[in-house]
mmCIF file with all atom_site columns, C-alpha atoms in Angstrom:
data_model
loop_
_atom_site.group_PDB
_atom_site.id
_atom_site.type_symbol
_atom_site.label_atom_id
_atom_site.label_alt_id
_atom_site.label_comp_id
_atom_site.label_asym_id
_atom_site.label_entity_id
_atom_site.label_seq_id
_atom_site.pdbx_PDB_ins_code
_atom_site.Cartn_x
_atom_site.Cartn_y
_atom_site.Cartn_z
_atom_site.occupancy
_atom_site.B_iso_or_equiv
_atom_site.pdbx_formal_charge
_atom_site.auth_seq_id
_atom_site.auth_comp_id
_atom_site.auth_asym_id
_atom_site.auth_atom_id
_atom_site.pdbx_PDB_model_num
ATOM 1   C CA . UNK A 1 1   ? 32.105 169.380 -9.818  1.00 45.00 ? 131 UNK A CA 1
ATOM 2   C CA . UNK A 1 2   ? 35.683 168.656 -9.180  1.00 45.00 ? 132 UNK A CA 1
ATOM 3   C CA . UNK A 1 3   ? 37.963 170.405 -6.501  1.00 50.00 ? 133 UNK A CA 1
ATOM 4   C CA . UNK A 1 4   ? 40.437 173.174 -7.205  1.00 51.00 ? 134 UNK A CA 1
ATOM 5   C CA . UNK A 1 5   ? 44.008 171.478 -8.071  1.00 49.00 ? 135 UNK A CA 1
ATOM 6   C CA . UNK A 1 6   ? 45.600 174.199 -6.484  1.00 51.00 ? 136 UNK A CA 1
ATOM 7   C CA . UNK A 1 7   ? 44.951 172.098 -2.930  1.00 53.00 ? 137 UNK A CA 1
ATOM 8   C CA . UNK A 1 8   ? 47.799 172.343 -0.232  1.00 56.00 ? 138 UNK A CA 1
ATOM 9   C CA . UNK A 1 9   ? 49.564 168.821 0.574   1.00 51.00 ? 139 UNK A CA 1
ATOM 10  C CA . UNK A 1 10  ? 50.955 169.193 3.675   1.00 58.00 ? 140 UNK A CA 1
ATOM 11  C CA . UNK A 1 11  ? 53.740 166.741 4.999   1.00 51.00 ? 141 UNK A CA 1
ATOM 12  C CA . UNK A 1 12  ? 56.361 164.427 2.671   1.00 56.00 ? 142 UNK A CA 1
ATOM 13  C CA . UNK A 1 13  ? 54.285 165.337 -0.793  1.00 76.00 ? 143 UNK A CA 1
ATOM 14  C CA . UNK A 1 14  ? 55.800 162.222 -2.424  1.00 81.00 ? 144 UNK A CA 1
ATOM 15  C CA . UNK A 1 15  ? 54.706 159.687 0.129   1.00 85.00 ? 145 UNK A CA 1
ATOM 16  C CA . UNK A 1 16  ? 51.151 161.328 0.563   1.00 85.00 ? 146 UNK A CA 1
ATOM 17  C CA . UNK A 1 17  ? 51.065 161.083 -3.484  1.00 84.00 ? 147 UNK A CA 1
ATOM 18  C CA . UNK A 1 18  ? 51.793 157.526 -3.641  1.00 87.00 ? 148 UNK A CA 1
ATOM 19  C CA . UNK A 1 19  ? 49.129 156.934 -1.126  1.00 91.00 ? 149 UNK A CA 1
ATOM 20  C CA . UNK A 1 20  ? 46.487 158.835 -3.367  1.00 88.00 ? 150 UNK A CA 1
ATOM 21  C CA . UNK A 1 21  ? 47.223 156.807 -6.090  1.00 89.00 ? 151 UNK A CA 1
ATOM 22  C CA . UNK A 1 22  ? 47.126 153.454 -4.539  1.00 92.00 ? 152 UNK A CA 1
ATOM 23  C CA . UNK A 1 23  ? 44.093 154.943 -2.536  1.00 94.00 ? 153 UNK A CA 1
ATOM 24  C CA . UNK A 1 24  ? 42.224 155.929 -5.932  1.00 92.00 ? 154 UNK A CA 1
ATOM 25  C CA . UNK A 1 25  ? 43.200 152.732 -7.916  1.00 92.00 ? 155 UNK A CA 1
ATOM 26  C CA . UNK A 1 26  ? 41.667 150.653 -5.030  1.00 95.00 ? 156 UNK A CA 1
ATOM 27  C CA . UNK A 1 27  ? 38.187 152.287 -4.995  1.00 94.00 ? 157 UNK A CA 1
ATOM 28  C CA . UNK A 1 28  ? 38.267 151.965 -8.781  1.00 92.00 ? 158 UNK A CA 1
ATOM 29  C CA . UNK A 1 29  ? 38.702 148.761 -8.295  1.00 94.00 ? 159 UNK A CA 1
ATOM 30  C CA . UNK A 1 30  ? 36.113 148.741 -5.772  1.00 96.00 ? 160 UNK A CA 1
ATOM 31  C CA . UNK A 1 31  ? 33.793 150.163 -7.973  1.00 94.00 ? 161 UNK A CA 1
ATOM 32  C CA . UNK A 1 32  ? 34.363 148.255 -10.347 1.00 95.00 ? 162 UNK A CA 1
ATOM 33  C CA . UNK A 1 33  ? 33.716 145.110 -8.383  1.00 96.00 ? 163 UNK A CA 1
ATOM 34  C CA . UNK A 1 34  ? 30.522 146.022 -7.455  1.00 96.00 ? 164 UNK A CA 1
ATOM 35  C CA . UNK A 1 35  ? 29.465 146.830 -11.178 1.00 96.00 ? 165 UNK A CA 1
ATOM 36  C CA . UNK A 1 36  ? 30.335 143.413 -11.918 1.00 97.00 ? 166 UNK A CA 1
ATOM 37  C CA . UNK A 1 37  ? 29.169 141.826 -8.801  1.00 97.00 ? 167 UNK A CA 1
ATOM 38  C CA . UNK A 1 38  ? 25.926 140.773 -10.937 1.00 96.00 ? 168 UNK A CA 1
ATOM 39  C CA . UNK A 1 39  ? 27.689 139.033 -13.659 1.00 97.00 ? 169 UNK A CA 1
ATOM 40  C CA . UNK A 1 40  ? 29.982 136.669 -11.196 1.00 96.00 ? 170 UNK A CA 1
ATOM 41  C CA . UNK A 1 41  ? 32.885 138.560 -12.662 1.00 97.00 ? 171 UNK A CA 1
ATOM 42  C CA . UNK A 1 42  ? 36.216 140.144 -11.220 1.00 95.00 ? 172 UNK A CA 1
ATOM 43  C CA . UNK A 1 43  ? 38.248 142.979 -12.746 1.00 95.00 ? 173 UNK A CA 1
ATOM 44  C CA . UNK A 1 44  ? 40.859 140.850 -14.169 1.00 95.00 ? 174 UNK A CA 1
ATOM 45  C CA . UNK A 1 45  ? 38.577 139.037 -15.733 1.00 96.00 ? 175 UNK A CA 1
ATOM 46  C CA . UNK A 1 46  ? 36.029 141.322 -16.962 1.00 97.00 ? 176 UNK A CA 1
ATOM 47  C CA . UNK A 1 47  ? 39.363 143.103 -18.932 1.00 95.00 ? 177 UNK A CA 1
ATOM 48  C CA . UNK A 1 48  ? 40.781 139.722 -20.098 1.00 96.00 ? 178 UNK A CA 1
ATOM 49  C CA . UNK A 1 49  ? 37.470 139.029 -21.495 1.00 97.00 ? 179 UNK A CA 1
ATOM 50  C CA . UNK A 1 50  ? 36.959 142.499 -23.190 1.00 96.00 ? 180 UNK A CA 1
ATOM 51  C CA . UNK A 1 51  ? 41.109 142.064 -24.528 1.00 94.00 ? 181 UNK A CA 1
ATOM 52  C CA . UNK A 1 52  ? 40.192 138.819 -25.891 1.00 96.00 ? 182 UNK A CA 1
ATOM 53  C CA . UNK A 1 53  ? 36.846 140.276 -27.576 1.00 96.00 ? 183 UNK A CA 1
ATOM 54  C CA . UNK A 1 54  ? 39.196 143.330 -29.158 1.00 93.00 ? 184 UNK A CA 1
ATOM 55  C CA . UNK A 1 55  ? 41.614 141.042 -30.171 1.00 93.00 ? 185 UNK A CA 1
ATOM 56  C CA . UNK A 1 56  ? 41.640 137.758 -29.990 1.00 88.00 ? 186 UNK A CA 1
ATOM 57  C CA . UNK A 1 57  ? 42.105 134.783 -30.194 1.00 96.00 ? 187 UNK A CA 1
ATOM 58  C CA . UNK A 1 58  ? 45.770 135.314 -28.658 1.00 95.00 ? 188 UNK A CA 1
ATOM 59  C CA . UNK A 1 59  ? 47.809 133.217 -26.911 1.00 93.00 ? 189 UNK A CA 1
ATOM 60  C CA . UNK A 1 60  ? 48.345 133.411 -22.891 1.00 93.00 ? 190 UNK A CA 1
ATOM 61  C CA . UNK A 1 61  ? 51.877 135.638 -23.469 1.00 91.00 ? 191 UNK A CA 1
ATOM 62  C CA . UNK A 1 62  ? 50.122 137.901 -26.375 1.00 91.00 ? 192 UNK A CA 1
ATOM 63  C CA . UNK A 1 63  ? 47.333 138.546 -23.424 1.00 93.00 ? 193 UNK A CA 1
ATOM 64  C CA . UNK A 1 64  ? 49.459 138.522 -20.707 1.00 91.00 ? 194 UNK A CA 1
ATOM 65  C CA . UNK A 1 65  ? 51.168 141.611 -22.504 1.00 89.00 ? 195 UNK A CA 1
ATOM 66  C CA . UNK A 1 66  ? 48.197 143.599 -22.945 1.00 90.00 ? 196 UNK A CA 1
ATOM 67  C CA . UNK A 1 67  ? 46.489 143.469 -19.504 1.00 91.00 ? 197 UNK A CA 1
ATOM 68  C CA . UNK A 1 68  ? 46.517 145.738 -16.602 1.00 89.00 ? 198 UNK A CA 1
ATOM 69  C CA . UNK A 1 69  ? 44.973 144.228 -13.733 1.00 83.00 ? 199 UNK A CA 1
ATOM 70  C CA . UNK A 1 70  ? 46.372 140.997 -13.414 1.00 72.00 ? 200 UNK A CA 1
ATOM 71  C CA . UNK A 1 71  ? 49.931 141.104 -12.327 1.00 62.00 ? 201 UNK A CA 1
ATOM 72  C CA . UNK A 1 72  ? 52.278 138.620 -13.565 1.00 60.00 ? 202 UNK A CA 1
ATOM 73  C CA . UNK A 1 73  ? 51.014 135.938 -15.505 1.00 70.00 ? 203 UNK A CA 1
ATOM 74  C CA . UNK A 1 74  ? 47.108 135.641 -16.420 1.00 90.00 ? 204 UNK A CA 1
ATOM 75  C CA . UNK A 1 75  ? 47.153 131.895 -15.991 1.00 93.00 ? 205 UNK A CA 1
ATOM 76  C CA . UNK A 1 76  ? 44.897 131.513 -13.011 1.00 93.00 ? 206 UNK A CA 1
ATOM 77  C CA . UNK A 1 77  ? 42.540 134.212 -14.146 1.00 95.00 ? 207 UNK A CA 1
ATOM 78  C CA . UNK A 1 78  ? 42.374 132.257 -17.760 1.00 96.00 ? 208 UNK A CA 1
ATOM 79  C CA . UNK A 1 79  ? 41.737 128.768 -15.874 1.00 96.00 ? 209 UNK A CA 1
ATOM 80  C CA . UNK A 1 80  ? 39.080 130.343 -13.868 1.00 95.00 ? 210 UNK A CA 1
ATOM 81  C CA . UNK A 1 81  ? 37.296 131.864 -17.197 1.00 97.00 ? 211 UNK A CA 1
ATOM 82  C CA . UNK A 1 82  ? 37.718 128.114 -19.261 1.00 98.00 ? 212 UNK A CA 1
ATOM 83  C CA . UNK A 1 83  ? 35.972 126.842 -16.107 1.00 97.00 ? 213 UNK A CA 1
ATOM 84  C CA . UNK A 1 84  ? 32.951 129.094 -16.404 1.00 97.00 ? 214 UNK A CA 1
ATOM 85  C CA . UNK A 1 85  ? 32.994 128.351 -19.728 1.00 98.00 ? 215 UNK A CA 1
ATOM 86  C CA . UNK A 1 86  ? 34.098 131.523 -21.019 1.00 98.00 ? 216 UNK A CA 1
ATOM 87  C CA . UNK A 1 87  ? 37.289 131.230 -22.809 1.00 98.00 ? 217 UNK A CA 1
ATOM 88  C CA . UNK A 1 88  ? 38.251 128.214 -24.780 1.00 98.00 ? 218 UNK A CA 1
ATOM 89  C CA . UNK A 1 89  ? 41.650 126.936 -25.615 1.00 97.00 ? 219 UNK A CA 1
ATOM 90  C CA . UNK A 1 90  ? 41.878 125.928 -29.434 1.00 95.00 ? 220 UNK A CA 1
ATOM 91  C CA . UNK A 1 91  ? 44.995 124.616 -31.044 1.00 93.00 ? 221 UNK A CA 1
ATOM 92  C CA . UNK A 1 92  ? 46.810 127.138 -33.088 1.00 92.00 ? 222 UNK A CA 1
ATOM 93  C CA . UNK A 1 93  ? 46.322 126.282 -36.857 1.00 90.00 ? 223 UNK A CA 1
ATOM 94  C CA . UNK A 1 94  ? 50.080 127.828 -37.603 1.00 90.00 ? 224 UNK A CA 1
ATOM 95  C CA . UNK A 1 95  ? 51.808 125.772 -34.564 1.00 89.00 ? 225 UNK A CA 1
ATOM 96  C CA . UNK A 1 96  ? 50.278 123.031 -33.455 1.00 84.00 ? 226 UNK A CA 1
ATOM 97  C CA . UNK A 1 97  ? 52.174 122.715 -29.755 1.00 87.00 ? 227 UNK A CA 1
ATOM 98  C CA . UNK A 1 98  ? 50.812 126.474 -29.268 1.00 91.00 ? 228 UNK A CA 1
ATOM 99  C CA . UNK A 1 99  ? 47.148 127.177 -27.959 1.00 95.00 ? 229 UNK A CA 1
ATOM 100 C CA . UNK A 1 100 ? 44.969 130.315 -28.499 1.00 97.00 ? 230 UNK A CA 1
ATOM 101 C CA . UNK A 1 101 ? 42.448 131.783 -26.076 1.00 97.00 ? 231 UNK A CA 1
ATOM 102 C CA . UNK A 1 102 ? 39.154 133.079 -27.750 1.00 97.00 ? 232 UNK A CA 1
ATOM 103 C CA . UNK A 1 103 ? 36.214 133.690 -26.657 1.00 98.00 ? 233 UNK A CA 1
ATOM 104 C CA . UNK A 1 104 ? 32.890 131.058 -26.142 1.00 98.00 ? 234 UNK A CA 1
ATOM 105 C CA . UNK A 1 105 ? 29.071 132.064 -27.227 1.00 98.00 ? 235 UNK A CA 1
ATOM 106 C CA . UNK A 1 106 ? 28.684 132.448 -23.637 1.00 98.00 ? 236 UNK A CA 1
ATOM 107 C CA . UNK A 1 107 ? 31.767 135.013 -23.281 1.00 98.00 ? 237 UNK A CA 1
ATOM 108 C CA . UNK A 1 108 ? 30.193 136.649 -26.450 1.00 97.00 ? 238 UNK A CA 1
ATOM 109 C CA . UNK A 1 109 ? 26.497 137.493 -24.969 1.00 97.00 ? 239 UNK A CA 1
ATOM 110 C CA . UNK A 1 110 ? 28.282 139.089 -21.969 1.00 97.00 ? 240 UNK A CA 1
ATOM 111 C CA . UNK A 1 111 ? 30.331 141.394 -24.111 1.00 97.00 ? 241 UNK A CA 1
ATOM 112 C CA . UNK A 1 112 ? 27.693 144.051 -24.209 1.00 97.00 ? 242 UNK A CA 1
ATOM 113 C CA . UNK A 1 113 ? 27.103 144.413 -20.649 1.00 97.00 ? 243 UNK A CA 1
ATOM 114 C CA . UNK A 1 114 ? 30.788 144.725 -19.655 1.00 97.00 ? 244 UNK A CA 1
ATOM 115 C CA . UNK A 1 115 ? 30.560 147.170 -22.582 1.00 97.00 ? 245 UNK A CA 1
ATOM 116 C CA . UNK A 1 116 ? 28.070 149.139 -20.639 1.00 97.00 ? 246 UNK A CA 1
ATOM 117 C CA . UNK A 1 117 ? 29.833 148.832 -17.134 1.00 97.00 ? 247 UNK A CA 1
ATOM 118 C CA . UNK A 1 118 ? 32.554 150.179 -18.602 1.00 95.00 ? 248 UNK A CA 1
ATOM 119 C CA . UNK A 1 119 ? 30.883 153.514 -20.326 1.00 96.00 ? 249 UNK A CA 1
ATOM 120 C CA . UNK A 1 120 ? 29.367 153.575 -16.550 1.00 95.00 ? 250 UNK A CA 1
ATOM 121 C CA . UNK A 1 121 ? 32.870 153.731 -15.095 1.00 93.00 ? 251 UNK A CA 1
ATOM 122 C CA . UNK A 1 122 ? 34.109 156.085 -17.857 1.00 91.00 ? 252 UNK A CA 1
ATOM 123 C CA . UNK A 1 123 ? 31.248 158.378 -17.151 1.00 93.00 ? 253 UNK A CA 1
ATOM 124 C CA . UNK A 1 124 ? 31.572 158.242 -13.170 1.00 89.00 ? 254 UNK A CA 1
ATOM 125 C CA . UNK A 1 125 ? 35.143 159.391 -13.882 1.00 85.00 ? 255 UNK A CA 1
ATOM 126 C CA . UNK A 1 126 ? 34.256 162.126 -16.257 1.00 88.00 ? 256 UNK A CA 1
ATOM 127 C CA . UNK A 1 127 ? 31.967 163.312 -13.360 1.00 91.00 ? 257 UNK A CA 1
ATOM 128 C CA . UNK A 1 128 ? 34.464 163.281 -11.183 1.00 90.00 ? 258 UNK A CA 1
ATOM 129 C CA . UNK A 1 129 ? 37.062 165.398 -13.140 1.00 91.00 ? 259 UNK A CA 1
ATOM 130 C CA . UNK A 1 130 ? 36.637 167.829 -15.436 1.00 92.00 ? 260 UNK A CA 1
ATOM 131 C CA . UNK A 1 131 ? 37.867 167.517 -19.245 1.00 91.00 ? 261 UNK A CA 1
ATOM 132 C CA . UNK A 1 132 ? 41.623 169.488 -18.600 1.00 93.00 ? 262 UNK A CA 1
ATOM 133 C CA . UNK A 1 133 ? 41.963 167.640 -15.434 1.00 92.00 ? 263 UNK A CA 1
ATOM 134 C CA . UNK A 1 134 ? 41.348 164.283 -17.066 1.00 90.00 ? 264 UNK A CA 1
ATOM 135 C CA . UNK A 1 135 ? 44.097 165.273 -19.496 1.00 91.00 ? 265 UNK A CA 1
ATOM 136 C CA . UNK A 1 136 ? 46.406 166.429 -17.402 1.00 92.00 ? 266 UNK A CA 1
ATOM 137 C CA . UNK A 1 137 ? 45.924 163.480 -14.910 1.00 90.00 ? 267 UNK A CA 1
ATOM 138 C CA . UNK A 1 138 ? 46.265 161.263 -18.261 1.00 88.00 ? 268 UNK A CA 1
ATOM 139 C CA . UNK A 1 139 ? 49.471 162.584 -18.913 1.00 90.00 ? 269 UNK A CA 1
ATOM 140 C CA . UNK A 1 140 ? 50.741 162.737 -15.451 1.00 89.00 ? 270 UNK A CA 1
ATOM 141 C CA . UNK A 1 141 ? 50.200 158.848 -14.779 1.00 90.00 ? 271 UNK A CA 1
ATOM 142 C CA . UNK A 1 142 ? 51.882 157.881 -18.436 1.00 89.00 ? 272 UNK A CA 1
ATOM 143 C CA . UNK A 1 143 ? 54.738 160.131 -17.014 1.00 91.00 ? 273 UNK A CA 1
ATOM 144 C CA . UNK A 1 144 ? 54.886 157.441 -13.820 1.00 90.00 ? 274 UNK A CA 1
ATOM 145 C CA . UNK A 1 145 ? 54.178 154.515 -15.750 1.00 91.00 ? 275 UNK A CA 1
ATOM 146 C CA . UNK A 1 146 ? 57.012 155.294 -18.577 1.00 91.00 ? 276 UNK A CA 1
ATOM 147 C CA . UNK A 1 147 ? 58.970 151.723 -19.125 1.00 90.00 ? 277 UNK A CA 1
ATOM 148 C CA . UNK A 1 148 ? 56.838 149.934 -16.768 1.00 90.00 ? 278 UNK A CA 1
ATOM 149 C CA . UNK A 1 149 ? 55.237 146.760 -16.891 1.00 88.00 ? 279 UNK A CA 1
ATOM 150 C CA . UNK A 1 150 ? 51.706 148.120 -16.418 1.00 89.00 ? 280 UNK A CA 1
ATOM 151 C CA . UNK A 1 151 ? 52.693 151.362 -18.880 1.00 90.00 ? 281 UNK A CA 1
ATOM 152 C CA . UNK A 1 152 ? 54.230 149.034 -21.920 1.00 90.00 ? 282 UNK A CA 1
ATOM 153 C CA . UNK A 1 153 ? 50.998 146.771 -21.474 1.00 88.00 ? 283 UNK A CA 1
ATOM 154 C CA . UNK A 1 154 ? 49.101 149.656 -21.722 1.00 89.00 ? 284 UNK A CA 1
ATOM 155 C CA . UNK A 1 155 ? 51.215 150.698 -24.813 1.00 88.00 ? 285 UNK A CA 1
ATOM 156 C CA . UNK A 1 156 ? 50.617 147.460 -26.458 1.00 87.00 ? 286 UNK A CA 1
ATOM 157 C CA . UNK A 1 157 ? 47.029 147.263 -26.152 1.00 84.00 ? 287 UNK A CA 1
ATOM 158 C CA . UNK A 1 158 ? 45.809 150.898 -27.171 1.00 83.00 ? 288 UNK A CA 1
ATOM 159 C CA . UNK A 1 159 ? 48.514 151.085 -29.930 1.00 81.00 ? 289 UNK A CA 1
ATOM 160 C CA . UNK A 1 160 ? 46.700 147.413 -30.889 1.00 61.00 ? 290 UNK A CA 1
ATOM 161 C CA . UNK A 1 161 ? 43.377 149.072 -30.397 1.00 58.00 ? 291 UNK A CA 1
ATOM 162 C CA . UNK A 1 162 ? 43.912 151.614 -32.258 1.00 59.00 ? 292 UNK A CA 1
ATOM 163 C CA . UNK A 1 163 ? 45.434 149.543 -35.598 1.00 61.00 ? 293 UNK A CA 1
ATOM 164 C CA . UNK A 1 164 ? 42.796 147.026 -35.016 1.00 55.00 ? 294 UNK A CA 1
ATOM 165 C CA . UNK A 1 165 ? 45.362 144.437 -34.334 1.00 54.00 ? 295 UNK A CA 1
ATOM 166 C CA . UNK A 1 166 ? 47.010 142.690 -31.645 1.00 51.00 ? 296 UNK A CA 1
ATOM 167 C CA . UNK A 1 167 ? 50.891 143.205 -31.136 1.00 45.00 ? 297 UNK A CA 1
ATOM 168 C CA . UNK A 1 168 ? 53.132 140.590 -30.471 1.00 47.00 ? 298 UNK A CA 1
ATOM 169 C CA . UNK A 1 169 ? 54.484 140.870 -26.911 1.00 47.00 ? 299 UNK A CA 1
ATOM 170 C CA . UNK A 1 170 ? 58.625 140.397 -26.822 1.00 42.00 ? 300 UNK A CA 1
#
C-alpha cells in the first residue's frame, strides 16, 4: 500500500524533487532492464520496437518523434536492432531516396513478450500507487513535461495511439 502524500520534505523542496524524479525514472529503468535482460533487449529498444509494432513502418524522424527513452536521435539504437535482425530498412514506395523502418518476423514473435513485460511494469506501478495517486502523479509530470522534447513525443505517440495512426513529426 502506498505512503501518505502528506510526507514532510525537509530542506530546498525543489532540488530534493528533482532528485526523486531522476531517482524514480532510474530504477524504472532499472527494472525495466532486468525484465528484458532475457530477451537481449534495452529500454530504448524494447519501446522502439513496440512504436514500430503500433505504428509502423515510419521513417527514423517519424520514430525519433515518438520515443521517450532514447534522447536525441534513434540512429544507433535502430543500427543496433537491423543488426539483430529486428528492424529492416525498406525503400519508401512514395519517395524513393526515403527509407522506412518496420518490423522483421523475428521483431514480430517478440512483440508479445515485451507486451507482457510491459503489463508487468504497469502492474508493479499500480501496486505501488494507488488509483488517485497515479492520476494525480499523471498530471503532475505532464505539468513538468509541457513543451518539452520528451512531453511533445509523448503527445505525438498517444494522440497517434489513440487515432490508430502515426503523426508526422515537424
Amino acid at each position: 500500500m502506498a505512503e501518505d502524500l502528506s510526507i514532510s520534505i525537509q530542506g530546498p523542496a525543489p532540488t530534493q524533487l528533482r532528485y526523486m524524479i531522476l531517482a524514480a525514472q532510474r530504477e524504472g529503468f532499472r527494472m525495466f532492464s532486468r525484465l528484458l535482460e532475457d530477451l537481449g533487449l534495452t529500454p530504448p529498444q524494447a519501446e522502439i520496437l513496440v512504436v514500430l509494432e503500433d505504428f509502423g513502418p515510419l521513417s527514423l524522424r517519424d520514430l525519433g518523434g515518438m520515443i521517450v527513452c532514447e534522447a536525441g536521435s534513434p540512429s544507433r539504437v535502430v543500427n543496433a536492432l537491423v543488426q539483430r535482425g529486428l528492424v529492416a530498412r525498406n525503400p519508401d514506395p512514395r519517395d524513393r531516396r526515403a527509407v522506412l523502418l518496420e518490423l522483421t518476423p523475428a521483431a514480430h514473435a517478440l512483440v508479445p513478450t515485451l507486451r507482457q513485460i510491459e503489463t508487468e511494469m504497469d502492474a508493479r506501478t499500480s501496486d505501488l500507487l494507488e488509483p488517485e495517486h497515479q492520476q494525480l502523479l499523471a498530471v503532475v509530470l505532464r505539468n513538468l513535461l509541457q513543451g518539452s522534447r520528451g512531453g511533445l513525443a509523448l503527445d505525438r505517440r498517444f494522440a497517434a495511439w489513440r487515432s490508430g495512426q502515426p503523426s508526422t513529426v515537424s
